[in-house]
JSON list of C-alpha atoms in Angstrom, two decimals:
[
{"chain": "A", "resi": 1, "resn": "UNK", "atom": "CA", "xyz": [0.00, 0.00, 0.00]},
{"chain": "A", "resi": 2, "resn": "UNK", "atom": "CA", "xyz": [0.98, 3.85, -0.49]},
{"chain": "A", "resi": 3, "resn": "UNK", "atom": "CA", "xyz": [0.16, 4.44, 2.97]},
{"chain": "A", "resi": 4, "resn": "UNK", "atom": "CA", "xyz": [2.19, 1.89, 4.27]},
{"chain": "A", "resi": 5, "resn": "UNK", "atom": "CA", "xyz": [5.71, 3.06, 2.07]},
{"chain": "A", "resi": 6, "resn": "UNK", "atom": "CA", "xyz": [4.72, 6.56, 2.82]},
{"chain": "A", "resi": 7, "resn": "UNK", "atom": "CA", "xyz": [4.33, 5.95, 7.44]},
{"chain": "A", "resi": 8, "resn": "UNK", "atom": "CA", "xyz": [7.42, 3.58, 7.19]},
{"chain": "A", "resi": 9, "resn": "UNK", "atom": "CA", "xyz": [9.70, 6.26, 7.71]},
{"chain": "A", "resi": 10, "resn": "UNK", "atom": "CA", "xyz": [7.78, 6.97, 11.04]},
{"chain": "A", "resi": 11, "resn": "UNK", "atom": "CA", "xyz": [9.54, 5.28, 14.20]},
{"chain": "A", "resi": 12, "resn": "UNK", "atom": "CA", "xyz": [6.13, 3.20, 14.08]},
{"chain": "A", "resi": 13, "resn": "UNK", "atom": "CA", "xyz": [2.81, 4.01, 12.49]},
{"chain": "A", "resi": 14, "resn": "UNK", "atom": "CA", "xyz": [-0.04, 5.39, 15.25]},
{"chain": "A", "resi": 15, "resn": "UNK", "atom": "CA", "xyz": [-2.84, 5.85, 15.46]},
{"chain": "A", "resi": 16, "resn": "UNK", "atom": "CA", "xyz": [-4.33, 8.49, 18.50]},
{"chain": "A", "resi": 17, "resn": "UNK", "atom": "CA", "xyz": [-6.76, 7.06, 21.26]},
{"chain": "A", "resi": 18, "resn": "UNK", "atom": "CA", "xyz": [-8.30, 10.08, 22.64]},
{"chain": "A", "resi": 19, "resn": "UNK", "atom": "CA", "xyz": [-11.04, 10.81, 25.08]},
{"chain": "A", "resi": 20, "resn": "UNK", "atom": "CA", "xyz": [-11.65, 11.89, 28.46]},
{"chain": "A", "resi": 21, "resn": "UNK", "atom": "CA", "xyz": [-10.57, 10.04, 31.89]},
{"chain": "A", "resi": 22, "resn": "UNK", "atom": "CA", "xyz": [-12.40, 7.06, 31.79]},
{"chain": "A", "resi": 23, "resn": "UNK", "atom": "CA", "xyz": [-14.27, 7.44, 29.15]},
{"chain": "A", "resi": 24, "resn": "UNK", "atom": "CA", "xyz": [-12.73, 3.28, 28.04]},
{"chain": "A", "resi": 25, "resn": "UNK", "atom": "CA", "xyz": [-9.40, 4.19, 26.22]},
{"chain": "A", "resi": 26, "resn": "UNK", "atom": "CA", "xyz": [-7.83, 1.65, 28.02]},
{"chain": "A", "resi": 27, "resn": "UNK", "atom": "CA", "xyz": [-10.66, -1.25, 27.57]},
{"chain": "A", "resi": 28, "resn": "UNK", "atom": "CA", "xyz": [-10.73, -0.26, 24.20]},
{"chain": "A", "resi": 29, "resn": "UNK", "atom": "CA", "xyz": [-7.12, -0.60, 23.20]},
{"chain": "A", "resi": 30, "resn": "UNK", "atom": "CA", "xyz": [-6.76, -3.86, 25.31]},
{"chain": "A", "resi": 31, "resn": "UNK", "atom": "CA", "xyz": [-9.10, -5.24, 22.95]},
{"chain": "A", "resi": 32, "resn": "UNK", "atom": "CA", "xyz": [-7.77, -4.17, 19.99]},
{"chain": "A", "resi": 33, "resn": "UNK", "atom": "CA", "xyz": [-4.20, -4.97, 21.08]},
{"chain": "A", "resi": 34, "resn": "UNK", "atom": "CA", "xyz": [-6.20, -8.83, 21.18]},
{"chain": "A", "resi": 35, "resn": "UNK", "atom": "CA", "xyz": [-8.38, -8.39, 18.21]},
{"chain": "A", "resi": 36, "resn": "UNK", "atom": "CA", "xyz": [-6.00, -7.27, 15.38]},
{"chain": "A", "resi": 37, "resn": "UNK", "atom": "CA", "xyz": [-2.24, -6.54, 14.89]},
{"chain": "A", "resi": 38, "resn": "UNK", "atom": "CA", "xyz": [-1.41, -3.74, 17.12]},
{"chain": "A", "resi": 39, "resn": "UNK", "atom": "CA", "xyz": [0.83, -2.42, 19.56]},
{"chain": "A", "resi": 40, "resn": "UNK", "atom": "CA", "xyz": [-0.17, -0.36, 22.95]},
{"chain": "A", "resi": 41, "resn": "UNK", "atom": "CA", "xyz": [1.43, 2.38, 24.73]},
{"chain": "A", "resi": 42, "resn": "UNK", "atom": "CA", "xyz": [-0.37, 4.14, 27.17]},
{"chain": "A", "resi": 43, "resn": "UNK", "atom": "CA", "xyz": [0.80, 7.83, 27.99]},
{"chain": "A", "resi": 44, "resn": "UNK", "atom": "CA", "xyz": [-0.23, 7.29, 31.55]},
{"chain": "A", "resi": 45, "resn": "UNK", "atom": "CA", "xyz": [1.60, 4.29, 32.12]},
{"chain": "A", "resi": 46, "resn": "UNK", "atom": "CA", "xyz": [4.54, 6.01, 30.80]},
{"chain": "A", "resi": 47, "resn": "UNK", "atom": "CA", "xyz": [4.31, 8.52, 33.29]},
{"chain": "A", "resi": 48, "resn": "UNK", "atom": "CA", "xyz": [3.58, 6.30, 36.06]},
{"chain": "A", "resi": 49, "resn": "UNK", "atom": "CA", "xyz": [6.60, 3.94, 35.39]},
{"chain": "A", "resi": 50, "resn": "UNK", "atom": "CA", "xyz": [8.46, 7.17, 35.94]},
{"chain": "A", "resi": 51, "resn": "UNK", "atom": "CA", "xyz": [6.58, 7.70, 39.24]},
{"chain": "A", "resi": 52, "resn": "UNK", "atom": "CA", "xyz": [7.24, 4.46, 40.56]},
{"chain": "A", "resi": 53, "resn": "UNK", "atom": "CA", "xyz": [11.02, 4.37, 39.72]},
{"chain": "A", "resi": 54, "resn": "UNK", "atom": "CA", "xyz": [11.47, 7.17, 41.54]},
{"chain": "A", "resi": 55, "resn": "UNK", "atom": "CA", "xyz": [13.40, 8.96, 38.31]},
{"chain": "A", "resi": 56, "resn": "UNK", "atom": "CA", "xyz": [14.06, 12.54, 38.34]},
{"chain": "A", "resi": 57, "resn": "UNK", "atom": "CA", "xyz": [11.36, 12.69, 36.15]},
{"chain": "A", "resi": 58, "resn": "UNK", "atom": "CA", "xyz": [9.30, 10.45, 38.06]},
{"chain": "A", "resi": 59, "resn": "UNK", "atom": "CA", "xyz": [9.65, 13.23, 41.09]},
{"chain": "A", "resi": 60, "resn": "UNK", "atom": "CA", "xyz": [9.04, 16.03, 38.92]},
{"chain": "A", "resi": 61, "resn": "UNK", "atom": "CA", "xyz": [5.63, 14.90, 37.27]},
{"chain": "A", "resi": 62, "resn": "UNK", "atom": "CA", "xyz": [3.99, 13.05, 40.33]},
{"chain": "A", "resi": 63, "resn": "UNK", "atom": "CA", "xyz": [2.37, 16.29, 41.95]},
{"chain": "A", "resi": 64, "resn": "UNK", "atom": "CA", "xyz": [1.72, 17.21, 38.46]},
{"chain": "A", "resi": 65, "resn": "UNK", "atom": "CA", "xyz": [-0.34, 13.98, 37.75]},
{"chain": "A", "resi": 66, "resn": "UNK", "atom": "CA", "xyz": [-1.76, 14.11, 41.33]},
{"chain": "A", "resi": 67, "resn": "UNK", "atom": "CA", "xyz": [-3.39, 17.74, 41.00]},
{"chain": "A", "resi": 68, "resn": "UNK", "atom": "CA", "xyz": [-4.62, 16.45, 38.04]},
{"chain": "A", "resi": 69, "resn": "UNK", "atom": "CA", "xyz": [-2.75, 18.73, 35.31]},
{"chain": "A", "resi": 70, "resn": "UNK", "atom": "CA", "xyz": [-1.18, 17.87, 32.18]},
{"chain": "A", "resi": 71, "resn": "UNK", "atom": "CA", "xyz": [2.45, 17.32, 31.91]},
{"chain": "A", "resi": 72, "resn": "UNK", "atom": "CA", "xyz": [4.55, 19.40, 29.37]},
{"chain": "A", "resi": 73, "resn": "UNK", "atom": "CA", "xyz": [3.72, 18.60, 25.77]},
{"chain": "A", "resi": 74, "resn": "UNK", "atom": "CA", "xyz": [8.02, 18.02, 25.63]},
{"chain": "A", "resi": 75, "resn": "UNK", "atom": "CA", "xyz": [8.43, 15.67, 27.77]},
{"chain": "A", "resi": 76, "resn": "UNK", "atom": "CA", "xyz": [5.28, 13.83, 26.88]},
{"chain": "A", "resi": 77, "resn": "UNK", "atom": "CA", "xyz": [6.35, 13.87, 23.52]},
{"chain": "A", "resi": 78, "resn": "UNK", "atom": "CA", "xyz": [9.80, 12.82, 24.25]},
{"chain": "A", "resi": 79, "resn": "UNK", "atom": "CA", "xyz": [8.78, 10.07, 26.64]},
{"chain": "A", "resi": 80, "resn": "UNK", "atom": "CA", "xyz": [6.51, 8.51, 23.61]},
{"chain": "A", "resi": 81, "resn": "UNK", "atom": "CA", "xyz": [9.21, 8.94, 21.08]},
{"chain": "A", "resi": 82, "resn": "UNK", "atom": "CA", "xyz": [11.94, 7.21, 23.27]},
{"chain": "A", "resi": 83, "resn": "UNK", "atom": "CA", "xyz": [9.36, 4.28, 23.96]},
{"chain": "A", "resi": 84, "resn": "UNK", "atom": "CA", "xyz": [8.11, 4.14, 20.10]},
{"chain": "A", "resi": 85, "resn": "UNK", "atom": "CA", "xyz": [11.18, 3.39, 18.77]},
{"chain": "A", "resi": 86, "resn": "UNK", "atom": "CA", "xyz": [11.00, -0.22, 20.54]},
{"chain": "A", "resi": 87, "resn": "UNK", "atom": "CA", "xyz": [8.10, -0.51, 17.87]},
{"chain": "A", "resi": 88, "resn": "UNK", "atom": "CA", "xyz": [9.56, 0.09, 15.05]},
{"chain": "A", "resi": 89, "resn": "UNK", "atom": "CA", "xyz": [7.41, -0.24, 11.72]},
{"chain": "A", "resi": 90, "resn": "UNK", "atom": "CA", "xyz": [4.36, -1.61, 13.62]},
{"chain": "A", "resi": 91, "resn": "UNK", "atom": "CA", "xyz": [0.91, -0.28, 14.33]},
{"chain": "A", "resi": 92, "resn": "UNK", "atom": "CA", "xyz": [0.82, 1.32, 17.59]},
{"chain": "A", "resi": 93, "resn": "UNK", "atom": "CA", "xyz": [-2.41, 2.55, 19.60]},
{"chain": "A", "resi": 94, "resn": "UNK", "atom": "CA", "xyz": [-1.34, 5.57, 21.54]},
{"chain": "A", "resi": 95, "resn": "UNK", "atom": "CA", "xyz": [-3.64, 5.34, 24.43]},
{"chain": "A", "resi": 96, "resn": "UNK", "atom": "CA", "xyz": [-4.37, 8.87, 25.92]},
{"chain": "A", "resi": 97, "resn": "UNK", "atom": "CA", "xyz": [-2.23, 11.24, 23.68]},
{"chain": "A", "resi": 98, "resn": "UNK", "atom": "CA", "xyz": [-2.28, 13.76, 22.55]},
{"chain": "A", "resi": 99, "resn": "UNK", "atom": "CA", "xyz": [-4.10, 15.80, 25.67]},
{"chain": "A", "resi": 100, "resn": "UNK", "atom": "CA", "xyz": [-3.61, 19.16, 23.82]},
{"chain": "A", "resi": 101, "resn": "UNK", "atom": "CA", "xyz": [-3.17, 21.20, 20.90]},
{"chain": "A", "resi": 102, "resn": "UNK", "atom": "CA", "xyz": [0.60, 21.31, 21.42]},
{"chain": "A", "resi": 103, "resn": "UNK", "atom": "CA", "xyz": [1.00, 17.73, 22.66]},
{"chain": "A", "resi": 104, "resn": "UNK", "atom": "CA", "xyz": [-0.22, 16.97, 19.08]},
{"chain": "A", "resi": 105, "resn": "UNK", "atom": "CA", "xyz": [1.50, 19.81, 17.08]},
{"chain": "A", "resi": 106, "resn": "UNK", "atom": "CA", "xyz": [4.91, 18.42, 18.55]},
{"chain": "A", "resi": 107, "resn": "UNK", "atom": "CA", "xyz": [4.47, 15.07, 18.08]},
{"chain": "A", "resi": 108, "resn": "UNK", "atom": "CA", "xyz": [3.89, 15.58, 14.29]},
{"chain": "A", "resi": 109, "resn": "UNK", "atom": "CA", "xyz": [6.81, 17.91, 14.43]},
{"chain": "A", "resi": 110, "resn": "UNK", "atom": "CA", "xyz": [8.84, 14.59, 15.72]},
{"chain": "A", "resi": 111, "resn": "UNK", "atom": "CA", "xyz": [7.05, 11.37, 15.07]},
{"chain": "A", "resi": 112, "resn": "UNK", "atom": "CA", "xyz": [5.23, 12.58, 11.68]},
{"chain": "A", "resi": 113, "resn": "UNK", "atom": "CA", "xyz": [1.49, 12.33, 11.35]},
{"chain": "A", "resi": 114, "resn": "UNK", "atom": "CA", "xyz": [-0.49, 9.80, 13.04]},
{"chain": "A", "resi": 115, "resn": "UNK", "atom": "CA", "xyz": [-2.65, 7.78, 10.60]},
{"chain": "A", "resi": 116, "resn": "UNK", "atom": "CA", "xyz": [-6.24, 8.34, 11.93]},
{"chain": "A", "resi": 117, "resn": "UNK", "atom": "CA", "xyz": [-7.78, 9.52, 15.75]},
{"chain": "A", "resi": 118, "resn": "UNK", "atom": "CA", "xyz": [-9.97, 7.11, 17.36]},
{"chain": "A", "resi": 119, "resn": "UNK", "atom": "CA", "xyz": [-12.29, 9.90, 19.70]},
{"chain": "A", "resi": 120, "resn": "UNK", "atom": "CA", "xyz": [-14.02, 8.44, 22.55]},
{"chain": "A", "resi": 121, "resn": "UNK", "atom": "CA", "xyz": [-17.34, 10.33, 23.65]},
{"chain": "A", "resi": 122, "resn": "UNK", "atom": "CA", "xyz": [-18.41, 9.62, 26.98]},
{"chain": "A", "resi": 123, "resn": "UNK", "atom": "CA", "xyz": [-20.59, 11.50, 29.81]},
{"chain": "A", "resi": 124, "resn": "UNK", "atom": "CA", "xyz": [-18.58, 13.44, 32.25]},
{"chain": "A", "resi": 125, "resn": "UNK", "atom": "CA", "xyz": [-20.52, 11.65, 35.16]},
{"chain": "A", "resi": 126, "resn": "UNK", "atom": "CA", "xyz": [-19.63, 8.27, 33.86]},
{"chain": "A", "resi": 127, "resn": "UNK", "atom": "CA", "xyz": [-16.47, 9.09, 33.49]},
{"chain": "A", "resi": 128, "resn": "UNK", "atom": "CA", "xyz": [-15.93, 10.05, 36.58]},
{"chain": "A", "resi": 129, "resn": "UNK", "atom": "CA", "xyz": [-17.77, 6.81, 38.33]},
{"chain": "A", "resi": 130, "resn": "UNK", "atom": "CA", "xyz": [-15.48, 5.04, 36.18]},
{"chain": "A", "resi": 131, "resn": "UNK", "atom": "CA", "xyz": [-12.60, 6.73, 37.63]},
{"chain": "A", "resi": 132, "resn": "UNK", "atom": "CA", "xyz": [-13.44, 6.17, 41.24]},
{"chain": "A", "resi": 133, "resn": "UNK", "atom": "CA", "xyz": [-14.36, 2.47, 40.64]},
{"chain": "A", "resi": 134, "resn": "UNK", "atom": "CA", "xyz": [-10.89, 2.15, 38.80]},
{"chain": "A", "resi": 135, "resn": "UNK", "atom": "CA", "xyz": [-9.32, 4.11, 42.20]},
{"chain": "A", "resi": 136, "resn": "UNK", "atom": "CA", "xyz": [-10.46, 1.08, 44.10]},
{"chain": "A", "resi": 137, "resn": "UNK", "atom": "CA", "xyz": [-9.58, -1.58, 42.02]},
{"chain": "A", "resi": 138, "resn": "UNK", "atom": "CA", "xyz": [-6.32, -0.91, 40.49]},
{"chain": "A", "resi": 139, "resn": "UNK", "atom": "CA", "xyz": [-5.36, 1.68, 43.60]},
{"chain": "A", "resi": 140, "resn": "UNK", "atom": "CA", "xyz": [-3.66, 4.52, 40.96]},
{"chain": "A", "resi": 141, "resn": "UNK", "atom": "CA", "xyz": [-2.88, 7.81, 43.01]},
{"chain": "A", "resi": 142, "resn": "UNK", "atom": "CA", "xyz": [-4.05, 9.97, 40.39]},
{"chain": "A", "resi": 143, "resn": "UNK", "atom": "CA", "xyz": [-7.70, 8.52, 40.56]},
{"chain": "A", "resi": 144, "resn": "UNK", "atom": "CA", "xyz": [-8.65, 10.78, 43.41]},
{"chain": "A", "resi": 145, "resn": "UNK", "atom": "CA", "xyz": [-11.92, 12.35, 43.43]},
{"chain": "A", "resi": 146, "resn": "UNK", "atom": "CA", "xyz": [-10.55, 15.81, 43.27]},
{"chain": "A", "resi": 147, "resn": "UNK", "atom": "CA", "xyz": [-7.90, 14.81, 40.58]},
{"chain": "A", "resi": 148, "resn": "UNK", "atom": "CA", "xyz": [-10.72, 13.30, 38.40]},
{"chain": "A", "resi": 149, "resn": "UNK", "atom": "CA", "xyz": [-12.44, 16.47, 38.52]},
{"chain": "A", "resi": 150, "resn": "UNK", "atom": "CA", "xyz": [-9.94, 18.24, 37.70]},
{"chain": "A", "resi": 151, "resn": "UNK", "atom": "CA", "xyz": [-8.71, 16.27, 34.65]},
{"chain": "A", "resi": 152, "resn": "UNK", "atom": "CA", "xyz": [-12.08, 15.78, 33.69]},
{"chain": "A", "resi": 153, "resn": "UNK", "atom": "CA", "xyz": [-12.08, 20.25, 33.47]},
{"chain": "A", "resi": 154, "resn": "UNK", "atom": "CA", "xyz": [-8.80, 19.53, 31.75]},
{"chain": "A", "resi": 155, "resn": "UNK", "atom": "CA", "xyz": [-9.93, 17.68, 29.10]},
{"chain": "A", "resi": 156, "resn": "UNK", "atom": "CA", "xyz": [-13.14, 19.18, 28.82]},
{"chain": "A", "resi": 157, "resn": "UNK", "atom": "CA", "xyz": [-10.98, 22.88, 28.29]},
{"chain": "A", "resi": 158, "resn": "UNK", "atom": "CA", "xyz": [-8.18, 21.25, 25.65]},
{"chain": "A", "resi": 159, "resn": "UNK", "atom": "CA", "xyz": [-10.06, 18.52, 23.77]},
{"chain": "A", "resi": 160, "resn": "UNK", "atom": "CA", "xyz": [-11.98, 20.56, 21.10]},
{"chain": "A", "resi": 161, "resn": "UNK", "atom": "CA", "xyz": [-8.26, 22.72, 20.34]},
{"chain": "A", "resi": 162, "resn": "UNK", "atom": "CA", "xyz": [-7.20, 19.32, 20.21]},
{"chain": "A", "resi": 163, "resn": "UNK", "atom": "CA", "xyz": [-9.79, 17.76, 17.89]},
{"chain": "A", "resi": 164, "resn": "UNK", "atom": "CA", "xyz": [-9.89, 20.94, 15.49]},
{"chain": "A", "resi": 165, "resn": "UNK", "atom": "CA", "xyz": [-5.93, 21.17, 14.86]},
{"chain": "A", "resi": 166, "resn": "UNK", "atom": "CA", "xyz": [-6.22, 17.12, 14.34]},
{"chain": "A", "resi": 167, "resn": "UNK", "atom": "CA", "xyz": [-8.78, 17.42, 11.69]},
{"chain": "A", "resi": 168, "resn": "UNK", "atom": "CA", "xyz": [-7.07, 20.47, 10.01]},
{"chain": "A", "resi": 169, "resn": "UNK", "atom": "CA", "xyz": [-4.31, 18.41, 10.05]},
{"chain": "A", "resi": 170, "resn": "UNK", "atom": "CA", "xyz": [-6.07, 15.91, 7.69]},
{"chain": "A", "resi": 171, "resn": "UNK", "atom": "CA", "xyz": [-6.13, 13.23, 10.28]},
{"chain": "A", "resi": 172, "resn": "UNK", "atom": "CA", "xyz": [-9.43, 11.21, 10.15]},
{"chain": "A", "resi": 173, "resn": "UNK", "atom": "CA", "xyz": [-11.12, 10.58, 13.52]}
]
């Protein structure tokens, strides 16, 4: 295929998961990571690997994540391009990315355009009864009530930006 010669040059071909805090990014990508030939990275996995490790980076972004706030658009970017290049070629779901207008505008300024956007539409309250039922099973520190509302706002404030430079960019979602 054209496509395929034409995203070959890309550390790996992606394609953007987007939608609010538990609106089923996740659930969705773990099925498609089963159902067809994909790849998954999750952007807040990333961070929280960094967390837990106690890095440098780990210390600077944990009260970051905690309040609920996004994370500079370069080190996002940079984290996902470091991890990407493990995938090399292959079709990557990029679980949670970009958050904002800039996360997106610098990863096509690094990584090259993503193929497509899948957008995830879900109601803020669900969302956030997802969240707090994920808090108590899986325990993440982030999934705070008052963090949840917060990146709820968040996403609520950056994904339209988001969603119009993506489809001015040609992407298809």
């Amino acid at each position: 295929h054209a496509s395929d010669a034409l995203l070959a040059s890309n550390p790996a071909r992606c394609i953007l998961v987007v939608g609010g805090p538990g609106s089923g990014k996740g659930v969705l990508c773990r099925r498609l990571v089963d159902e067809c030939d994909v790849s998954h990275v999750s952007c807040g996995d990333l961070l929280r690997s960094e967390v837990e490790a106690d890095t440098p980076l780990g210390r600077e972004v944990a009260g970051i994540m905690l309040r609920g706030e996004l994370v500079s658009s370069a080190l996002i970017v940079t984290l996902l391009r470091r991890r990407m290049r493990s995938f090399g070629g292959r079709r990557l779901l990029l679980d949670g990315f970009p958050r904002s207008r800039d996360n997106a505008i610098d990863f096509e300024a690094q990584c090259g355009r993503p193929e497509l956007a899948l957008h995830l539409v879900c109601d803020e309250e669900k969302m956030l009864e997802r969240i707090l039922r994920r808090a108590q099973t899986e325990g993440r520190a982030d999934d705070t009530r008052k963090a949840a509302v917060r990146r709820i706002a968040v996403y609520r404030q950056q994904s339209e930006p988001t969603l119009e430079w993506l489809r001015a960019s040609r992407v298809p979602i």
